[in-house]
Coordinates of N, CA and C and ligand atoms in Angstrom, one line a residue:
X158 N -49.0 58.1 -15.7 CA -49.5 59.0 -14.6 C -48.8 58.6 -13.3
X159 N -48.5 59.6 -12.5 CA -47.9 59.3 -11.2 C -48.7 58.4 -10.3
X160 N -48.1 57.8 -9.3 CA -48.9 56.9 -8.4 C -49.9 57.7 -7.6
X161 N -49.4 58.9 -7.2 CA -50.3 59.7 -6.4 C -50.4 61.1 -7.0
X162 N -51.5 61.7 -6.9 CA -51.8 63.0 -7.5 C -52.4 63.9 -6.5
X163 N -51.9 65.2 -6.5 CA -52.4 66.2 -5.6 C -53.7 66.8 -6.2
X164 N -54.8 66.8 -5.5 CA -56.0 67.4 -6.0 C -56.5 68.4 -5.0
X165 N -57.3 69.4 -5.5 CA -57.9 70.4 -4.6 C -59.4 70.4 -5.0
X166 N -60.2 70.2 -4.1 CA -61.7 70.2 -4.3 C -62.4 70.9 -3.2
X167 N -63.5 71.4 -3.5 CA -64.3 72.1 -2.5 C -65.5 71.1 -2.1
X168 N -65.4 70.6 -0.9 CA -66.4 69.6 -0.5 C -67.3 70.2 0.6
X169 N -68.6 70.3 0.4 CA -69.5 70.8 1.3 C -69.1 72.2 1.9
X170 N -68.5 73.0 1.0 CA -68.2 74.4 1.3 C -66.8 74.5 1.8
X171 N -66.0 73.4 2.0 CA -64.7 73.5 2.5 C -63.7 73.1 1.5
X172 N -62.7 73.9 1.3 CA -61.6 73.5 0.3 C -60.8 72.4 0.9
X173 N -60.6 71.3 0.2 CA -59.8 70.2 0.7 C -58.7 69.9 -0.3
X174 N -57.5 69.9 0.2 CA -56.3 69.6 -0.6 C -55.9 68.2 -0.2
X175 N -55.8 67.3 -1.2 CA -55.6 65.9 -0.8 C -54.6 65.2 -1.8
X176 N -53.7 64.5 -1.3 CA -52.8 63.7 -2.1 C -53.4 62.3 -2.3
X177 N -53.9 62.0 -3.5 CA -54.7 60.7 -3.6 C -54.0 59.7 -4.6
X178 N -54.2 58.5 -4.3 CA -53.7 57.5 -5.3 C -54.4 57.7 -6.6
X179 N -53.6 57.7 -7.7 CA -54.2 58.1 -9.0 C -55.3 57.2 -9.4
X180 N -55.3 55.9 -8.9 CA -56.4 55.0 -9.4 C -57.6 55.0 -8.4
X181 N -57.6 55.8 -7.4 CA -58.7 55.8 -6.5 C -59.9 56.5 -7.0
X182 N -61.1 56.0 -6.7 CA -62.3 56.7 -7.1 C -62.6 57.8 -6.2
X183 N -63.5 58.7 -6.7 CA -64.0 59.8 -5.8 C -64.6 59.2 -4.5
X184 N -65.3 58.1 -4.7 CA -66.0 57.4 -3.6 C -64.9 57.0 -2.5
X185 N -63.9 56.4 -2.9 CA -62.8 56.0 -2.0 C -62.2 57.2 -1.3
X186 N -62.0 58.2 -2.0 CA -61.4 59.4 -1.4 C -62.3 60.1 -0.4
X187 N -63.6 60.2 -0.8 CA -64.5 60.8 0.1 C -64.6 60.1 1.4
X188 N -64.7 58.8 1.3 CA -64.9 57.9 2.5 C -63.7 57.7 3.3
X189 N -62.6 57.4 2.6 CA -61.4 57.0 3.3 C -60.4 58.1 3.6
X190 N -60.3 59.1 2.7 CA -59.4 60.2 2.9 C -60.1 61.3 3.7
X191 N -61.4 61.5 3.4 CA -62.1 62.7 4.0 C -63.0 62.3 5.1
X192 N -63.2 61.0 5.3 CA -64.1 60.6 6.4 C -65.6 60.8 6.2
X193 N -66.0 61.1 4.9 CA -67.4 61.4 4.6 C -68.1 60.1 4.3
X194 N -68.4 59.4 5.3 CA -69.0 58.0 5.1 C -70.5 58.0 4.8
X195 N -71.1 59.2 4.8 CA -72.5 59.3 4.4 C -72.7 58.7 3.0
X196 N -71.7 59.0 2.1 CA -71.8 58.4 0.8 C -71.5 57.0 0.8
X197 N -72.5 56.2 0.4 CA -72.3 54.7 0.6 C -71.6 54.0 -0.5
X198 N -71.0 52.9 -0.1 CA -70.3 52.0 -1.0 C -71.1 50.7 -1.2
X199 N -71.5 50.4 -2.4 CA -72.3 49.2 -2.6 C -71.9 48.5 -3.8
X200 N -72.6 48.7 -5.0 CA -72.3 47.9 -6.1 C -71.0 48.2 -6.8
X201 N -70.5 49.4 -6.7 CA -69.3 49.9 -7.3 C -69.2 49.8 -8.9
X202 N -70.4 49.6 -9.5 CA -70.4 49.5 -10.9 C -71.5 50.5 -11.5
X203 N -71.9 51.4 -10.7 CA -72.9 52.4 -11.3 C -74.3 51.9 -11.4
X204 N -74.7 50.9 -10.6 CA -76.0 50.4 -10.8 C -77.0 50.8 -9.7
X205 N -76.5 51.1 -8.5 CA -77.4 51.2 -7.3 C -77.7 52.7 -6.9
X206 N -76.7 53.6 -7.2 CA -76.9 55.0 -6.8 C -76.6 55.3 -5.4
X207 N -76.1 54.3 -4.6 CA -75.8 54.6 -3.2 C -74.7 55.6 -3.0
X208 N -73.9 55.7 -4.0 CA -72.7 56.6 -3.9 C -72.9 58.0 -4.5
X209 N -74.2 58.3 -4.8 CA -74.5 59.6 -5.5 C -74.0 60.8 -4.8
X210 N -73.3 61.6 -5.5 CA -72.9 63.0 -4.9 C -73.1 64.0 -6.0
X211 N -73.0 65.2 -5.7 CA -73.1 66.3 -6.7 C -71.7 66.8 -7.0
X212 N -71.4 66.8 -8.3 CA -70.1 67.4 -8.7 C -70.4 68.6 -9.6
X213 N -70.1 69.7 -9.2 CA -70.5 71.0 -9.9 C -72.0 70.9 -10.2
X214 N -72.8 70.5 -9.2 CA -74.2 70.5 -9.4 C -74.8 69.4 -10.1
X215 N -74.0 68.5 -10.7 CA -74.5 67.4 -11.4 C -74.4 66.1 -10.6
X216 N -75.5 65.3 -10.5 CA -75.4 64.1 -9.8 C -74.5 63.1 -10.5
X217 N -73.7 62.4 -9.7 CA -72.6 61.6 -10.2 C -72.5 60.3 -9.3
X218 N -72.3 59.2 -9.9 CA -72.0 58.0 -9.2 C -70.5 58.1 -8.8
X219 N -70.2 58.3 -7.5 CA -68.8 58.5 -7.1 C -68.0 57.3 -7.3
X220 N -68.6 56.1 -7.4 CA -67.8 54.9 -7.6 C -67.3 54.8 -9.1
X221 N -67.8 55.6 -10.0 CA -67.4 55.6 -11.4 C -66.5 56.7 -11.8
X222 N -66.2 57.6 -10.8 CA -65.4 58.8 -11.2 C -64.1 58.7 -10.4
X223 N -63.0 58.8 -11.1 CA -61.7 58.9 -10.4 C -61.6 60.2 -9.7
X224 N -61.0 60.2 -8.5 CA -60.8 61.4 -7.7 C -60.1 62.4 -8.5
X225 N -59.1 62.0 -9.3 CA -58.3 63.0 -10.1 C -59.2 63.8 -11.1
X226 N -60.3 63.1 -11.5 CA -61.2 63.8 -12.5 C -62.0 64.9 -11.8
X227 N -62.0 64.8 -10.5 CA -62.8 65.8 -9.7 C -62.0 67.0 -9.3
X228 N -60.7 67.0 -9.7 CA -59.8 68.1 -9.3 C -60.4 69.4 -9.7
X229 N -60.5 70.4 -8.8 CA -61.0 71.7 -9.1 C -62.5 71.8 -9.0
X230 N -63.2 70.8 -8.7 CA -64.6 70.8 -8.7 C -65.2 71.1 -7.3
X231 N -66.5 71.4 -7.4 CA -67.2 71.6 -6.1 C -68.1 70.4 -5.9
X232 N -68.0 69.8 -4.8 CA -68.7 68.6 -4.5 C -69.6 68.8 -3.3
X233 N -70.8 68.2 -3.4 CA -71.8 68.2 -2.3 C -72.1 66.7 -2.0
X234 N -71.8 66.3 -0.7 CA -72.2 65.0 -0.3 C -73.5 65.1 0.6
X235 N -74.0 64.0 1.0 CA -75.2 64.1 1.9 C -74.9 64.9 3.1
X236 N -73.7 64.9 3.6 CA -73.4 65.7 4.8 C -73.5 67.2 4.6
X237 N -73.5 67.6 3.3 CA -73.6 69.0 3.0 C -75.0 69.5 2.8
X238 N -75.9 68.6 2.9 CA -77.3 69.1 2.6 C -77.9 69.8 3.8
X239 N -77.5 69.5 5.0 CA -78.0 70.2 6.2 C -77.2 71.5 6.4
X240 N -77.8 72.4 7.1 CA -77.1 73.6 7.4 C -77.0 73.7 8.9
X241 N -76.3 74.8 9.4 CA -76.2 75.0 10.8 C -77.6 75.1 11.5
X242 N -78.6 75.5 10.6 CA -80.0 75.6 11.2 C -80.6 74.2 11.3
X243 N -80.0 73.2 10.8 CA -80.6 71.8 10.9 C -80.7 71.1 9.6
X244 N -81.6 70.1 9.6 CA -81.8 69.3 8.4 C -82.4 70.2 7.3
X245 N -82.1 69.9 6.0 CA -82.8 70.6 4.9 C -84.3 70.1 4.9
X246 N -85.1 70.9 4.3 CA -86.5 70.5 4.1 C -86.7 69.1 3.5
X247 N -85.8 68.8 2.6 CA -85.8 67.5 2.0 C -85.5 66.4 3.0
X248 N -84.5 66.6 3.7 CA -84.1 65.6 4.8 C -85.3 65.5 5.8
X249 N -85.8 66.6 6.2 CA -86.9 66.6 7.1 C -88.1 65.8 6.6
X250 N -88.4 66.0 5.3 CA -89.5 65.3 4.7 C -89.2 63.8 4.7
X251 N -88.0 63.4 4.4 CA -87.7 62.0 4.5 C -87.9 61.4 5.9
X252 N -87.6 62.2 6.9 CA -87.8 61.7 8.3 C -89.3 61.6 8.5
X253 N -90.1 62.6 8.1 CA -91.5 62.7 8.5 C -92.3 61.7 7.7
X254 N -91.9 61.2 6.6 CA -92.6 60.2 5.8 C -92.2 58.8 6.1
X255 N -91.1 58.7 7.0 CA -90.6 57.4 7.2 C -89.9 56.8 6.0
X256 N -89.3 57.6 5.2 CA -88.7 57.1 4.0 C -87.5 56.2 4.2
X257 N -86.8 56.4 5.4 CA -85.7 55.6 5.7 C -86.1 54.4 6.4
X258 N -85.8 53.2 5.8 CA -86.1 52.0 6.5 C -84.8 51.5 7.0
X259 N -84.0 50.7 6.3 CA -82.7 50.4 6.8 C -81.8 51.6 6.6
X260 N -82.1 52.5 5.7 CA -81.4 53.8 5.5 C -80.2 53.7 4.6
X261 N -79.8 52.6 4.1 CA -78.6 52.5 3.4 C -78.6 53.3 2.1
X262 N -79.8 53.3 1.4 CA -79.9 54.0 0.1 C -80.2 55.5 0.3
X263 N -80.5 55.9 1.5 CA -81.1 57.2 1.7 C -80.1 58.4 1.3
X264 N -78.9 58.3 1.7 CA -78.0 59.4 1.2 C -78.0 59.6 -0.3
X265 N -77.9 58.5 -1.0 CA -78.0 58.7 -2.5 C -79.3 59.2 -3.0
X266 N -80.4 58.7 -2.3 CA -81.7 59.2 -2.7 C -81.8 60.7 -2.4
X267 N -81.3 61.1 -1.3 CA -81.4 62.5 -0.9 C -80.6 63.4 -1.9
X268 N -79.4 62.9 -2.3 CA -78.6 63.7 -3.2 C -79.3 63.8 -4.6
X269 N -79.8 62.7 -5.0 CA -80.5 62.7 -6.3 C -81.7 63.6 -6.3
X270 N -82.4 63.5 -5.2 CA -83.6 64.3 -5.1 C -83.2 65.8 -5.0
X271 N -82.1 66.1 -4.3 CA -81.6 67.4 -4.3 C -81.3 68.0 -5.7
X272 N -80.7 67.2 -6.5 CA -80.4 67.6 -7.8 C -81.7 67.8 -8.6
X273 N -82.6 66.9 -8.4 CA -83.9 67.1 -9.1 C -84.6 68.4 -8.8
X274 N -84.7 68.6 -7.5 CA -85.4 69.8 -7.0 C -84.7 71.1 -7.4
X275 N -83.4 71.0 -7.6 CA -82.6 72.2 -8.0 C -83.0 72.6 -9.4
X276 N -83.4 71.6 -10.2 CA -83.7 71.9 -11.6 C -85.2 71.9 -11.9
X277 N -85.9 71.1 -11.1 CA -87.4 71.0 -11.2 C -88.0 71.2 -9.8
X278 N -88.2 72.4 -9.4 CA -88.6 72.7 -8.0 C -89.9 72.1 -7.7
X279 N -90.8 71.9 -8.6 CA -92.1 71.3 -8.3 C -92.4 70.2 -9.3
X280 N -91.8 69.1 -9.1 CA -91.9 68.0 -10.0 C -93.2 67.2 -9.9
X281 N -93.6 66.6 -11.0 CA -94.7 65.7 -10.9 C -94.2 64.4 -10.3
X282 N -95.2 63.5 -10.0 CA -94.7 62.2 -9.4 C -93.9 61.5 -10.5
X283 N -94.2 61.6 -11.8 CA -93.5 60.9 -12.8 C -92.1 61.5 -12.9
X284 N -91.9 62.8 -12.7 CA -90.6 63.4 -12.7 C -89.8 62.9 -11.5
X285 N -90.4 62.7 -10.4 CA -89.7 62.2 -9.2 C -89.2 60.8 -9.5
X286 N -90.1 60.0 -10.0 CA -89.7 58.6 -10.3 C -88.6 58.6 -11.3
X287 N -88.6 59.4 -12.3 CA -87.5 59.5 -13.3 C -86.2 60.0 -12.6
X288 N -86.4 61.0 -11.8 CA -85.2 61.6 -11.2 C -84.5 60.6 -10.2
X289 N -85.3 59.7 -9.7 CA -84.7 58.8 -8.7 C -84.5 57.4 -9.3
X290 N -84.7 57.3 -10.6 CA -84.6 56.0 -11.2 C -83.3 55.3 -11.1
X291 N -82.2 56.0 -10.9 CA -80.9 55.4 -10.7 C -80.6 55.0 -9.3
X292 N -81.5 55.2 -8.4 CA -81.3 54.9 -7.0 C -82.1 53.8 -6.5
X293 N -81.5 52.7 -6.3 CA -82.2 51.5 -5.9 C -82.4 51.4 -4.4
X294 N -83.5 50.9 -3.9 CA -83.8 50.7 -2.5 C -84.1 49.2 -2.3
X295 N -83.3 48.6 -1.6 CA -83.5 47.1 -1.4 C -84.6 46.9 -0.4
X296 N -85.0 47.9 0.4 CA -86.1 47.8 1.3 C -87.4 48.1 0.5
X297 N -87.3 48.5 -0.7 CA -88.5 48.8 -1.5 C -89.3 49.9 -0.9
X298 N -88.7 50.9 -0.3 CA -89.4 52.0 0.3 C -89.7 53.1 -0.7
X299 N -89.9 52.7 -1.9 CA -90.1 53.8 -2.9 C -91.2 54.7 -2.7
X300 N -92.3 54.2 -2.2 CA -93.5 55.0 -2.1 C -93.3 56.1 -1.1
X301 N -92.6 55.8 0.1 CA -92.4 56.9 1.0 C -91.3 57.8 0.5
X302 N -90.4 57.3 -0.2 CA -89.3 58.2 -0.7 C -89.9 59.2 -1.7
X303 N -90.7 58.7 -2.6 CA -91.4 59.6 -3.6 C -92.3 60.6 -2.9
X304 N -93.0 60.1 -1.9 CA -93.9 61.0 -1.1 C -93.1 62.1 -0.4
X305 N -91.9 61.7 0.1 CA -91.0 62.7 0.8 C -90.6 63.8 -0.2
X306 N -90.2 63.4 -1.4 CA -89.7 64.4 -2.4 C -90.9 65.3 -2.7
X307 N -92.0 64.8 -3.0 CA -93.2 65.6 -3.3 C -93.5 66.5 -2.1
X308 N -93.4 66.0 -0.9 CA -93.7 66.8 0.2 C -92.7 68.0 0.4
X309 N -91.5 67.7 0.1 CA -90.4 68.7 0.2 C -90.7 69.8 -0.8
X310 N -91.1 69.4 -2.0 CA -91.4 70.4 -3.1 C -92.6 71.2 -2.7
X311 N -93.6 70.6 -2.0 CA -94.8 71.3 -1.5 C -94.4 72.3 -0.4
X312 N -93.5 71.8 0.4 CA -93.0 72.7 1.5 C -92.4 74.0 0.9
X313 N -91.7 73.8 -0.2 CA -91.1 74.9 -0.9 C -92.2 75.9 -1.4
X314 N -93.3 75.3 -1.9 CA -94.4 76.1 -2.4 C -94.9 77.0 -1.3
X315 N -94.8 76.5 0.0 CA -95.3 77.3 1.1 C -94.3 78.3 1.6
X316 N -93.2 78.5 0.9 CA -92.3 79.5 1.2 C -91.0 79.2 1.9
X317 N -90.7 77.9 2.1 CA -89.4 77.5 2.7 C -88.5 77.1 1.6
X318 N -87.4 76.5 1.9 CA -86.4 76.3 0.9 C -86.1 74.8 0.6
X319 N -87.1 74.2 -0.1 CA -87.0 72.8 -0.4 C -85.9 72.5 -1.3
X320 N -85.6 73.4 -2.3 CA -84.5 73.2 -3.2 C -83.2 73.7 -2.6
X321 N -83.1 73.6 -1.3 CA -81.8 74.1 -0.7 C -80.7 73.2 -1.1
X322 N -79.6 73.3 -0.5 CA -78.4 72.6 -1.0 C -77.8 73.4 -2.1
X323 N -78.7 73.9 -3.0 CA -78.3 74.8 -4.1 C -78.5 76.2 -3.7
X324 N -79.6 76.5 -2.9 CA -79.9 77.9 -2.7 C -80.0 78.3 -1.2
X325 N -80.0 77.3 -0.3 CA -80.1 77.8 1.1 C -78.7 78.2 1.6
X326 N -78.7 78.6 2.9 CA -77.4 79.1 3.4 C -76.3 78.1 3.1
X327 N -75.2 78.6 2.5 CA -74.1 77.7 2.2 C -73.5 77.1 3.4
X328 N -73.1 75.9 3.2 CA -72.4 75.2 4.3 C -71.0 75.7 4.3
X329 N -70.6 76.2 5.5 CA -69.2 76.7 5.6 C -68.3 75.9 6.4
X330 N -68.9 74.9 7.0 CA -68.0 74.0 7.8 C -68.1 72.6 7.3
X331 N -67.0 71.9 7.4 CA -67.0 70.5 7.1 C -68.0 69.8 8.0
X332 N -69.0 69.1 7.5 CA -70.0 68.5 8.3 C -69.8 67.0 8.5
X333 N -68.5 66.6 8.3 CA -68.3 65.2 8.5 C -68.7 64.7 9.9
X334 N -68.7 65.6 10.8 CA -69.0 65.2 12.2 C -70.5 65.2 12.4
X335 N -71.3 65.7 11.4 CA -72.7 65.7 11.6 C -73.3 64.4 11.2
X336 N -73.9 63.7 12.1 CA -74.3 62.3 11.8 C -75.4 62.2 10.7
X337 N -75.1 61.7 9.6 CA -76.1 61.4 8.7 C -76.9 60.2 9.2
X338 N -76.5 59.7 10.3 CA -77.2 58.6 10.9 C -78.6 58.9 11.3
X339 N -78.9 60.2 11.3 CA -80.3 60.6 11.6 C -81.2 60.0 10.5
X340 N -80.6 59.8 9.3 CA -81.4 59.2 8.2 C -80.7 58.0 7.6
X341 N -79.5 57.7 8.0 CA -78.8 56.6 7.4 C -77.6 56.1 8.3
X342 N -77.3 54.9 8.2 CA -76.2 54.4 9.0 C -74.8 54.8 8.4
X343 N -73.8 54.7 9.2 CA -72.5 55.1 8.6 C -71.9 53.9 7.9
Ligands
FES605 S1 -71.8 52.0 -5.4 FE1 -71.8 53.5 -7.0 S2 -73.6 53.1 -8.1 FE2 -73.6 51.5 -6.6
FES606 S1 -84.2 52.1 3.0 FE1 -83.1 50.2 2.9 S2 -82.2 50.2 1.0 FE2 -83.5 51.9 0.9

């Protein structure tokens, strides 16, 4: 394989054409080539879930996927969950329940929760626990995180768009400049 490979991906609604080192992971390319630092770098071995993103709607550990494998795919990072109208109901619920403590795990938790609510809009507590089982929180803020996901699902029941990201207004701008620092550090 060549040292560098040209890939084209749609990230948070924006088509990105990037010349990437063949051995670089999707996580490296998102953070270093695209400036999307909301996706966190931690264990790098698929254990913590801090690097979770959606690739064609499936939650993926970006540290375990080569960027070249993502060629042609549609990717959603935590920056893509919000819309021009503001935070998604899921993000809002995380804020309101105080789910973010140090905040480091929150982008991954949000993306995994997004994937869960896209397939199970009204999960039970057990389903939330299972859906987020791959996302570790070193602050042990699991109770508030689970509470937030359940609250977002309940918000959806009341007629808003908790399972957004999949169904709310598509993100049409690169939201790299939108600080995920509202819920997590860079
Ligand atoms: S950094 Fe990818 S799973 Fe931990
Ligand atoms: S809020 Fe600190 S690691 Fe989860």
